[in-house]
XYZ file of C-alpha atoms in Angstrom:
600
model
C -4.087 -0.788 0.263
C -3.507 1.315 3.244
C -2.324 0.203 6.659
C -4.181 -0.214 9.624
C -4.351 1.092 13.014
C -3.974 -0.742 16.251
C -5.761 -0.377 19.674
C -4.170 1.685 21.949
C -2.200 4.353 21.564
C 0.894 2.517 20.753
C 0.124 2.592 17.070
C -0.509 6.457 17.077
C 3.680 6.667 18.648
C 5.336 7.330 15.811
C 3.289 9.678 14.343
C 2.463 11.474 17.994
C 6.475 11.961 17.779
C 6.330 13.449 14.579
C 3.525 16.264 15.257
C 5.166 17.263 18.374
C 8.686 17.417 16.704
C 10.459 20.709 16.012
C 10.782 22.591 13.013
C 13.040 22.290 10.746
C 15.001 19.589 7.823
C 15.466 17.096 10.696
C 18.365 15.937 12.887
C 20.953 13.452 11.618
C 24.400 12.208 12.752
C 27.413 10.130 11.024
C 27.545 6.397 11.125
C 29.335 3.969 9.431
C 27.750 2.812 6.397
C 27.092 -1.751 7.455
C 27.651 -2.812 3.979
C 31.184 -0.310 2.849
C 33.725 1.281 4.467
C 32.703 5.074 3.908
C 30.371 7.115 6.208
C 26.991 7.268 6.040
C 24.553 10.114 7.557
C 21.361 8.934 9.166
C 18.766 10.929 10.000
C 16.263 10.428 12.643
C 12.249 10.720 11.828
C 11.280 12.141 14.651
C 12.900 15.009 14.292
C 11.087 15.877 10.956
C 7.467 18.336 11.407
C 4.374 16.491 9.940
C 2.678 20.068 9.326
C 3.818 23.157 7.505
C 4.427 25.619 10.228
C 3.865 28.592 7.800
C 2.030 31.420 9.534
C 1.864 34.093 6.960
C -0.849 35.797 5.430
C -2.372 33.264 2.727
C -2.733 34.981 -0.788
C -6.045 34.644 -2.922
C -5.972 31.428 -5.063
C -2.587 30.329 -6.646
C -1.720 27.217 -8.560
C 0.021 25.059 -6.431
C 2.834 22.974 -8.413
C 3.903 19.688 -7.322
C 6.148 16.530 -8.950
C 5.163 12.542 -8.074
C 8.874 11.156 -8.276
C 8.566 8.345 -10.524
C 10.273 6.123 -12.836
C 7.663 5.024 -14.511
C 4.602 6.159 -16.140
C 1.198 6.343 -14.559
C -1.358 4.328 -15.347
C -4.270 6.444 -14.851
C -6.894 4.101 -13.392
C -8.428 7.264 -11.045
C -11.178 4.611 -9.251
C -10.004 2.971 -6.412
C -12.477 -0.106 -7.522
C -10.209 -0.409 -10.419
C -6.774 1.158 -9.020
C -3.995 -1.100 -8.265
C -1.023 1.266 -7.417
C 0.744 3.629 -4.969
C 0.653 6.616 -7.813
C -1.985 6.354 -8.981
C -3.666 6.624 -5.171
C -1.608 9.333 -4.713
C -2.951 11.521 -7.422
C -6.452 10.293 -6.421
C -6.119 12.094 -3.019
C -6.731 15.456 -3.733
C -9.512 14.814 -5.913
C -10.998 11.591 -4.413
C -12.032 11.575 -0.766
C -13.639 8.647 1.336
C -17.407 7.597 2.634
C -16.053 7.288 6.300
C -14.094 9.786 8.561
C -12.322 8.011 10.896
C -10.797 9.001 14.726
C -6.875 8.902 15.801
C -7.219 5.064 16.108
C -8.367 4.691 12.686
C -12.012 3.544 13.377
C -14.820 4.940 11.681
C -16.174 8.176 13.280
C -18.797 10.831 12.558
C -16.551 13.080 10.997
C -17.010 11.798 7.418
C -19.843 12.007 4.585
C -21.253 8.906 5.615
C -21.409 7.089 9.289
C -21.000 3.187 9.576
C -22.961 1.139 12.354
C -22.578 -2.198 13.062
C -24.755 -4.471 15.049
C -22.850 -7.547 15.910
C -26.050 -9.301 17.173
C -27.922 -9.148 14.007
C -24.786 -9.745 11.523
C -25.931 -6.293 9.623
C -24.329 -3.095 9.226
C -25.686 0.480 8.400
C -24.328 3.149 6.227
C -26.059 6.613 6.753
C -25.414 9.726 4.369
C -25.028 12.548 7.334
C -24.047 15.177 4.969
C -25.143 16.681 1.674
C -22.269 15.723 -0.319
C -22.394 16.384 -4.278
C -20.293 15.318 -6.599
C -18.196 17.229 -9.062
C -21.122 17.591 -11.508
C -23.914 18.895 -9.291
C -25.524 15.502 -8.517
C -26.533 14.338 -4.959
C -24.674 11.487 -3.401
C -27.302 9.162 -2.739
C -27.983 5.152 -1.533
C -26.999 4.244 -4.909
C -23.854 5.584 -4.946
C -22.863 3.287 -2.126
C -24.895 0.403 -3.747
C -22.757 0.944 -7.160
C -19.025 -0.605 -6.147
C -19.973 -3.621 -4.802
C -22.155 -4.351 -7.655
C -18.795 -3.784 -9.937
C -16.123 -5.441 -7.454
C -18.493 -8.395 -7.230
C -19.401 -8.473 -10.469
C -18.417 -11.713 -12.327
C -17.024 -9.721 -15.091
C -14.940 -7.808 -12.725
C -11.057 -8.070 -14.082
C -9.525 -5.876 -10.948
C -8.240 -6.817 -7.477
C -10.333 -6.085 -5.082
C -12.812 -8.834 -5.314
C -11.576 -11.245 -2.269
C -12.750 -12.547 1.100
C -13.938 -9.467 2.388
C -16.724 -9.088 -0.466
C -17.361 -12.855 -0.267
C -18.219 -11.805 3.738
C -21.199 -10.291 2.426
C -24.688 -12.337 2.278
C -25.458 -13.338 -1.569
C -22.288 -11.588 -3.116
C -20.590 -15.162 -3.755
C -24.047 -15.872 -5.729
C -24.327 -12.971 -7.192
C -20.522 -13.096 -8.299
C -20.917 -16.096 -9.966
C -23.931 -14.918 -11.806
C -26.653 -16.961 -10.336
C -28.157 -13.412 -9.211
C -28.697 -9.909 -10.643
C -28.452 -8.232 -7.112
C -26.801 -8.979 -3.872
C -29.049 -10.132 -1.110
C -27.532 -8.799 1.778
C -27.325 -5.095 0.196
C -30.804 -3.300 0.727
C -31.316 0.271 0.154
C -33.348 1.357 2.835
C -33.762 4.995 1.481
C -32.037 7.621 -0.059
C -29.360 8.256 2.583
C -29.383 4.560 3.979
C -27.955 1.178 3.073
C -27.927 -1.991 4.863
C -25.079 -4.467 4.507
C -25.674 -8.197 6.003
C -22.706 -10.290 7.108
C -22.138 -14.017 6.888
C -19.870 -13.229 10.194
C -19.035 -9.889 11.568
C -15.132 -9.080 12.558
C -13.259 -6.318 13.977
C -11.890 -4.890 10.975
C -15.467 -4.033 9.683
C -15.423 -1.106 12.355
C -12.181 0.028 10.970
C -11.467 3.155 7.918
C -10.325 0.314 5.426
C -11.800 -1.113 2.351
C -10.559 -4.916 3.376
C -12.348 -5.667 6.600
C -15.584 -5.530 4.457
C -16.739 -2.241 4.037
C -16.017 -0.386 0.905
C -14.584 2.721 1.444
C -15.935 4.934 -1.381
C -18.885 5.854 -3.558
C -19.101 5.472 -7.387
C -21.611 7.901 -9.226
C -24.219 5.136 -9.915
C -25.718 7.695 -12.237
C -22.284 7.277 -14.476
C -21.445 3.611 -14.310
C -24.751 1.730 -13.758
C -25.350 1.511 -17.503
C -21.633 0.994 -18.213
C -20.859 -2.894 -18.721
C -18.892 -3.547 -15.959
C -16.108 -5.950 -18.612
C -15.844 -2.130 -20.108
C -15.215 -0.338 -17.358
C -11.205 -0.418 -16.590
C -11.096 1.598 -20.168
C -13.880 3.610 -19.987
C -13.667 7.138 -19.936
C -15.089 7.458 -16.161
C -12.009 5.643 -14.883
C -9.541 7.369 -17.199
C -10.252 10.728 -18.518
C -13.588 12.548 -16.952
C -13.210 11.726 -13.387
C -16.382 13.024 -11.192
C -15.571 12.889 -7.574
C -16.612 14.256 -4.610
C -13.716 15.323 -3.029
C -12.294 19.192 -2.925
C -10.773 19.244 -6.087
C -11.781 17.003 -9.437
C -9.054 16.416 -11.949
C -9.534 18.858 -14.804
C -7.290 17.594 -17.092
C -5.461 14.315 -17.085
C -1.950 13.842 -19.329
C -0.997 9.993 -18.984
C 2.328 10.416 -18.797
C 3.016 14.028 -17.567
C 0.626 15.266 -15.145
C -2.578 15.090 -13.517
C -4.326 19.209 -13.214
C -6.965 19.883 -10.301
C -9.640 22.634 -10.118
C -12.108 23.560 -7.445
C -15.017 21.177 -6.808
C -17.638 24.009 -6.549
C -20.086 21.477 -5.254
C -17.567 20.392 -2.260
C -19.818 19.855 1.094
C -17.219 21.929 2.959
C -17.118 24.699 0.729
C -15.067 25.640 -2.167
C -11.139 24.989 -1.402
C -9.114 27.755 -1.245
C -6.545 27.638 -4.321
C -7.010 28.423 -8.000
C -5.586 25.334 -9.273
C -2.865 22.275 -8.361
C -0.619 20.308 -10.889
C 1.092 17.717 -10.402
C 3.816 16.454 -12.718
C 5.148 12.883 -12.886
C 8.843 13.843 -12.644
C 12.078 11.088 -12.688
C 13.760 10.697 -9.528
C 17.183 11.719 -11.354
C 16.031 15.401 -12.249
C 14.205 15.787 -8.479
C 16.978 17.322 -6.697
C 17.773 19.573 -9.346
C 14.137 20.759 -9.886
C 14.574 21.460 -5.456
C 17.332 23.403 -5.984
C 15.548 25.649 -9.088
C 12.679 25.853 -6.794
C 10.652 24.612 -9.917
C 8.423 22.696 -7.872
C 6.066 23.950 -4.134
C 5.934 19.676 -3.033
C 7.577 16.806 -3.940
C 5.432 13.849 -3.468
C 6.945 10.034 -2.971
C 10.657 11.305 -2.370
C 13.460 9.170 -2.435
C 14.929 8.412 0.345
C 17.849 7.257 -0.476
C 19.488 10.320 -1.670
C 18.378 12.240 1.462
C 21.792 14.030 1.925
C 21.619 15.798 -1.456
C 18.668 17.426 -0.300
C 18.352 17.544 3.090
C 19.559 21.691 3.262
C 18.426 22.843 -0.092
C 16.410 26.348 0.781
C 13.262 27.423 0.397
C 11.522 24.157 1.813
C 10.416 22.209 4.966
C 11.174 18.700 5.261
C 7.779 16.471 6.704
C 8.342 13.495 7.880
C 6.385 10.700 9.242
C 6.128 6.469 9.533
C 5.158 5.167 6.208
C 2.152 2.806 5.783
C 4.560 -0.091 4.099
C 7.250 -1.872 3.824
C 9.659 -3.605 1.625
C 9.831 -7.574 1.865
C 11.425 -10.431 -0.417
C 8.582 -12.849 -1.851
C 9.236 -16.351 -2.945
C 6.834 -17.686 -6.309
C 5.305 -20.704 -4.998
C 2.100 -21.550 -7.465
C 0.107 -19.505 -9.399
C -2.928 -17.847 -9.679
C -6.040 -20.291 -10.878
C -7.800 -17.871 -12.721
C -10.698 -20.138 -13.262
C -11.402 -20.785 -9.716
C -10.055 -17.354 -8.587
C -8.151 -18.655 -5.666
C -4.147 -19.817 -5.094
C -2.775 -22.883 -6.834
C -0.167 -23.751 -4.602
C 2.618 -25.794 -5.788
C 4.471 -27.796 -3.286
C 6.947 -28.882 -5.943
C 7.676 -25.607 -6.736
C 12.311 -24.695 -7.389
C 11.150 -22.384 -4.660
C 9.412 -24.621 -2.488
C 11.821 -26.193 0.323
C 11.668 -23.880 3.313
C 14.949 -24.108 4.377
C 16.147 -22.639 1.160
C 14.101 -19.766 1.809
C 14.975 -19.104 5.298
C 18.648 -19.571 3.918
C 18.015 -16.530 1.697
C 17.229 -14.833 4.100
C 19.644 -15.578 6.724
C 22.596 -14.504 4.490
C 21.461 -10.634 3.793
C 22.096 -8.090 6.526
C 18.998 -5.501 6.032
C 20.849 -3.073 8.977
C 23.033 -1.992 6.944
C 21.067 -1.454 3.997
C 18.927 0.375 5.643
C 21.772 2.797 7.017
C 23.890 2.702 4.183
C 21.411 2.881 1.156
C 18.511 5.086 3.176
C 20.232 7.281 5.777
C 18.259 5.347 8.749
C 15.428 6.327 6.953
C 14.275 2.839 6.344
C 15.070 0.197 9.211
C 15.183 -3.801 9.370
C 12.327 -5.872 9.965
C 11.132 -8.451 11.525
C 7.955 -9.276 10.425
C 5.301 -8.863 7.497
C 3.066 -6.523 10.393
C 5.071 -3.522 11.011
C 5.315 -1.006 14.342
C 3.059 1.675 13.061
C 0.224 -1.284 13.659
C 0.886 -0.827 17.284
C 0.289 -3.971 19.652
C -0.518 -5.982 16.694
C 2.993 -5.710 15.672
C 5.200 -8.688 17.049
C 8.108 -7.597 18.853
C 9.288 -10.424 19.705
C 9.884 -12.150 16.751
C 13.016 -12.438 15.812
C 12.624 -13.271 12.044
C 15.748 -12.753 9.885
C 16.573 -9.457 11.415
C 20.123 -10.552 12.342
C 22.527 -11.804 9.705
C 23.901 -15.244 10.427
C 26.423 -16.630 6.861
C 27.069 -19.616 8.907
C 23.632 -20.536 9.802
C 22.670 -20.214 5.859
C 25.598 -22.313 4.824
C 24.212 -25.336 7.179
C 20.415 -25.076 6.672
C 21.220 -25.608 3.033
C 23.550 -28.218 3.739
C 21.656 -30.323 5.690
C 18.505 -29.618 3.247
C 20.616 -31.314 0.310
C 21.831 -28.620 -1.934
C 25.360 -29.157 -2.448
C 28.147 -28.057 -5.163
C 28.669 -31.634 -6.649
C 30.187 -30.397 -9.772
C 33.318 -28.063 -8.004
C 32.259 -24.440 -9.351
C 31.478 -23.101 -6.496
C 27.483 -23.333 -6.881
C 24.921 -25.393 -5.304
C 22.717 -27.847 -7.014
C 19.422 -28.982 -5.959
C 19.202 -31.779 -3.418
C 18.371 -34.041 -7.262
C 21.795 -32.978 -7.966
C 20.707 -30.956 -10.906
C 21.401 -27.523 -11.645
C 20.364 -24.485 -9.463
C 19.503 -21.324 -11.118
C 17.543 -18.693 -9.387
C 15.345 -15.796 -11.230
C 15.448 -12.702 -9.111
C 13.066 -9.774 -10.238
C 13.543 -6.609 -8.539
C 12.510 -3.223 -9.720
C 14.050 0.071 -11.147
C 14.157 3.400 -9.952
C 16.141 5.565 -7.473
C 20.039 5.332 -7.111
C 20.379 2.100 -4.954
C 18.003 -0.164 -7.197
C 20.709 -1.297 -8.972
C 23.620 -1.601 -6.209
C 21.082 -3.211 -3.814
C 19.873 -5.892 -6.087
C 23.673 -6.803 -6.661
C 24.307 -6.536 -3.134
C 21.197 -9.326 -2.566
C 23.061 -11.627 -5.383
C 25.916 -10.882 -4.252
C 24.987 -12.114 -0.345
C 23.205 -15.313 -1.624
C 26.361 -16.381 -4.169
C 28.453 -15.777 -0.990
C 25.972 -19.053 0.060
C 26.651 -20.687 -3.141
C 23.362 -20.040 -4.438
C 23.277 -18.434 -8.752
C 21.004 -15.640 -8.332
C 20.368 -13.980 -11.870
C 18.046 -11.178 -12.568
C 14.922 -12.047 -14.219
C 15.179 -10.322 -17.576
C 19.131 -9.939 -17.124
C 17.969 -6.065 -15.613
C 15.543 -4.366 -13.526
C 12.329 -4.054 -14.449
C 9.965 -0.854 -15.442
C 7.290 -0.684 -12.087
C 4.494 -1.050 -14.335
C 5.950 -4.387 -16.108
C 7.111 -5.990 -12.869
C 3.708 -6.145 -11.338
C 2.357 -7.415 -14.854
C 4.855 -10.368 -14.036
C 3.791 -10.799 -10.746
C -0.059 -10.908 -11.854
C 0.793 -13.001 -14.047
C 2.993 -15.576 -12.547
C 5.668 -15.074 -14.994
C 7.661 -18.129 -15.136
C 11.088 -16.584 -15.165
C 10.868 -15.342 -11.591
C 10.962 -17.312 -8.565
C 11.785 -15.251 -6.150
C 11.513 -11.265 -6.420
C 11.140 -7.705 -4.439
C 8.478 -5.776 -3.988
C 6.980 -3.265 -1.026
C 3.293 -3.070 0.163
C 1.595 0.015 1.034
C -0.779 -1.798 3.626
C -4.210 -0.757 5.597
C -4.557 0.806 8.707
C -7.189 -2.719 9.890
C -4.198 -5.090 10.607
C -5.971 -7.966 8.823
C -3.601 -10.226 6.483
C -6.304 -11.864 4.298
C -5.957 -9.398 1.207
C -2.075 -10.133 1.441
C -1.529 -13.596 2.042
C -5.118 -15.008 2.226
C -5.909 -18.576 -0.377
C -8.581 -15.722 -2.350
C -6.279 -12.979 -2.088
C -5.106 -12.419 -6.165
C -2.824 -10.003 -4.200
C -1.103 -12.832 -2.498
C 1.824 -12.692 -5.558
C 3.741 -15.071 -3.727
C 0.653 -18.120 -3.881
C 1.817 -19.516 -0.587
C -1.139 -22.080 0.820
C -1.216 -24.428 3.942
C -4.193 -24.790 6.356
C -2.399 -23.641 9.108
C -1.425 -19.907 7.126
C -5.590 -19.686 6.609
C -6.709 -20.839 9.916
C -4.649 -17.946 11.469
C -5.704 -15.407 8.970
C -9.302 -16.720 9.359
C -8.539 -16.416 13.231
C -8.022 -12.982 12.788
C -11.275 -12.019 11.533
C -13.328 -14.010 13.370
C -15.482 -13.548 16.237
C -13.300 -14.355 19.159
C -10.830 -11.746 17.445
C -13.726 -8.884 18.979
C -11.530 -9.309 21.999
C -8.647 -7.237 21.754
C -6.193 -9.166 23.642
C -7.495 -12.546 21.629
C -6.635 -11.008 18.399
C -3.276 -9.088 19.219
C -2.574 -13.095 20.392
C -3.300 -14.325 16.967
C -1.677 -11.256 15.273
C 1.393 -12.756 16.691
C 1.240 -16.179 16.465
C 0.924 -15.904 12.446
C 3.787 -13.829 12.866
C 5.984 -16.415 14.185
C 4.379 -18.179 11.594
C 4.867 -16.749 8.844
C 8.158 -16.066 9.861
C 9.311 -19.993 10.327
C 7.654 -20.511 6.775
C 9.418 -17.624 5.060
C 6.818 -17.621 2.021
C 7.554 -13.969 2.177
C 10.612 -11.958 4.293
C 10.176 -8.792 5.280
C 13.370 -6.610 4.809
C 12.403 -2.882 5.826
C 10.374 -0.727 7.376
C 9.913 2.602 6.027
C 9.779 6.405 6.695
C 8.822 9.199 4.422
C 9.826 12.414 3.692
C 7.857 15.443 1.908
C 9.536 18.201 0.567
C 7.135 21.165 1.241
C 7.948 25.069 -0.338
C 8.321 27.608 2.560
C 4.935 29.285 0.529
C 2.495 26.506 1.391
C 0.132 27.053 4.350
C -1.749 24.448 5.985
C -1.009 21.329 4.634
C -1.000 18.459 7.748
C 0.797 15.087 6.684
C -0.666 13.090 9.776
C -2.173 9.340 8.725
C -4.641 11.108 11.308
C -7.360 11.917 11.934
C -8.212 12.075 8.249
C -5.737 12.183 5.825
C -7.625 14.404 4.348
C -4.813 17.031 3.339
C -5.620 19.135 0.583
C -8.941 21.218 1.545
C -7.338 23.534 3.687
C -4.748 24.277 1.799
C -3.229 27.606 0.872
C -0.198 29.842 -0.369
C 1.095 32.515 0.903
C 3.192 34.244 -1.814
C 3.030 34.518 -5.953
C 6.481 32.666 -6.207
C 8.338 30.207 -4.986
């Protein structure tokens, strides 16, 4: 998922900062690291360039070389009907490319293959073809390929996320999921550049360039998968080796575990792209800054940030920078996933489930000073599960667990019942029996480790046992099998979203959302979030109201705590011409693209 944009220009500030920042690695100063005693240098994102400022004379073709900074292997689902991670979206954006082009506010525009108009009156929506887009093996992009991913996500043999309240929105697709119908009523072709979506109700989010307010962001080649059984598809060859997009580049050759190579889309709308080839290599985050400093790479994509200083002068590169669409937040396991029903199973007798344990977890970690001392500033505390870059729909004034307060955990626990009656120093449960608390955290960069002791060590300081689920950190791919799977041994765990630009939290925390990992229900959390996208929420003021009233919400139930907001940085080589990093108006980086020397 991607995050959304807000009204008004307030959501655009970060990212205005960045494009009108000066060149160069970015400006930084000495603090004092909040969590040790040794200095720690910060650096400040708007001081970072979010495009190449390269001027030379491009080159003819070139094979542009770039590493994904992982710690993990990819999985290699290249659909986003089917994709479920940051990576693998990652490779999928120089090959893949949305329906909709969207303006600096993040709602849909003219500038994209297809436009989207809604007409609130009537509850229907149109999708026009405007351009003669191909895809990567000569065929037309037609009604059908629009048609073709609602028919999988909806499909009751559908095994991926993306099936939720947002297809449900959609007249007949809750009858056709459940395989009472072979099409969906409310999806008519009207001809071969048209559809015509009908809405149970209409929200603002449908208007927005983001797959969860209701309309699906991309095509699938209907020509491919309609004859595909959809039970098949996850495996099939379509998703995992012979890509055909319509993007600038199609993935030539795909290495599940090493690399991902791109070549020309000769069919591309806009006209063939401008270099030979682009690789990227999946590349551990331990070998990175060496493979800077050899100059064996022209981009390194997903960057750590927390060893910014080893890197931050290395020659031959420009430093981008901009706000990150995510954030990093502490979820508690409160139910599971009813896989029959497809909907949350809340459990309010859950070890998890007493909220002033939760907000006593959070109380007792100080997420200022891991932001400065693990991530340089680069990452900052926050206060809620809706963060700045969203604009006016972010709450301010929310105070959440921003500020560190030992004695205020010690006495919400206290007076909830969980007391050391045996002497060692540990809490049991208010039934007097034993406490013991399954943390699951992930692996990869230098501060996993230290910061997932530091979070122990914070809530034993409470008197709270804290042990890692597994006894270590866990492999990316395997934690979010866990999560899916409501794996027993973790009750509480961290994790990051990479969230949409339409501010909407029903694909997060909604009662059909199978990405709400931590299975938090009440009727309160889903009349807000059904607030959000409703009617009334047309009004802008209305729905920045309820934006922040689930905030203060959310925040007094503490089914999930946000801990940081994020900032990225992009390693660029000093050879690479016109590549713009800003979330807008596009995203769409990679056409224009050139070098402008053989070598690095």
């Amino acid at each position: 998922m991607k995050k959304r944009k807000l009204i008004g220009l307030a959501t655009m500030g970060v990212i205005a900062s960045l494009t009108l920042a000066a060149c160069g690695g970015g400006g930084g100063k000495k603090e004092k690291g909040g969590s040790g005693n040794g200095e720690t240098e910060t650096a400040d994102i708007s001081k970072f360039p979010i495009k190449t400022t390269n001027e030379d004379e491009a080159i003819e073709g070139g094979t542009l070389e770039a590493a994904m900074a992982m710690d993990t292997t990819f999985q290699g689902l290249f659909d986003p009907a089917f994709n479920e991670d940051a990576y693998d979206s990652r490779f999928m954006e120089v090959s893949h490319e949305t329906l909709f082009g969207f303006d600096e506010h993040f709602m849909i525009d003219d500038s994209g293959v297809a436009t989207f108009k809604l007409d609130r009156e009537a509850k229907k929506g149109t999708i026009q073809l405007v351009k003669d887009a191909k895809w990567s093996d000569g065929q037309p992009v037609v009604a059908e390929d629009i048609i073709q991913p609602y028919l999988i996500i909806g499909h009751k043999d559908y095994a991926g996320v993306r099936y939720g309240a947002q297809f449900e929105n959609i007249v007949g697709m809750t009858e056709y999921h459940e395989g009472k119908t072979e099409d969906v009523a409310g999806i008519k072709k009207i001809d071969d550049k048209t559809v015509e979506i009908e809405f149970k109700e209409v929200n603002p989010g449908l208007e927005m360039a983001d797959g969860d307010g209701g309309i699906w962001q991309f095509a699938m080649p209907a020509h491919i998968f309609k004859d595909l059984p959809v039970k098949d598809m996850e495996s099939s060859d379509p998703v995992r080796k012979n890509i055909v997009t319509f993007g600038p580049y199609k993935m030539s050759k795909i290495v599940r575990g090493e690399a991902v190579e791109y070549t020309p889309n000769e069919y591309y709308y806009q006209g063939k792209p401008k270099l030979d080839k682009i690789i990227i290599r999946q590349t551990p985050t331990d070998s990175i800054v060496e493979a800077m400093k050899s100059k064996k790479y022209d981009m390194i994509i997903s960057m750590p940030t927390d060893n910014y200083s080893a890197y931050k002068d290395i020659e031959g590169y420009e430093l981008l920078g901009r706000g990150e669409l995510a954030y990093t937040y502490i979820g508690f396991k409160l139910g599971k996933w009813d896989t029959k029903a497809k909907r949350v199973a809340y459990d309010p007798e859950s070890k998890m489930a007493n909220k002033s344990l939760r907000q006593a977890m959070a109380y007792a970690i100080d997420n200022k000073a891991i932001g400065d001392k693990f991530y340089n500033g680069l990452r900052t505390a926050a206060n809620t599960l809706v963060p700045p870059v969203l604009g006016d729909f972010h709450a301010e004034e929310v105070k959440g667990y921003v500020d560190q307060d030992v004695d205020k955990a010690n006495k919400l626990l206290d007076e909830a019942g969980y007391k050391d009656t045996d002497g060692d120093g540990l809490r049991e449960d208010p039934n007097g029996e034993k406490l013991e608390i399954k943390f699951a955290s992930m692996s990869g960069g230098e501060v996993a480790q230290p910061m997932a002791e530091y979070y122990m060590d914070q809530w034993k300081e409470i008197g709270l046992d804290v042990k890692l689920t597994t006894g270590r950190l866990i492999d990316f791919q395997s934690f979010y099998d866990k999560l899916k799977n409501d794996d027993p041994e973790i009750d509480i765990y961290q994790a990051a979203w990479s969230i949409s630009v339409n501010p909407s939290q029903v694909a997060l925390f909604g009662p059909i959302a199978s990405f709400n990992y931590t299975r938090f229900e009440d009727d309160k959390n889903t009349e807000l979030l059904e607030a959000m996208d409703s009617e009334e929420a047309f009004d802008t003021e209305r729905r920045i109201e309820i934006f922040h009233e689930w905030q203060e919400y959310a925040a007094e139930e503490a089914f999930a705590i946000p801990t940081l907001y994020r900032n990225e940085l992009l390693p660029v080589s000093a050879r690479v011409k016109n590549f713009d990093w800003n979330h807008a108006p596009n995203g769409r980086f990679w056409y224009p693209v050139e070098l402008t020397a053989e070598e690095r």
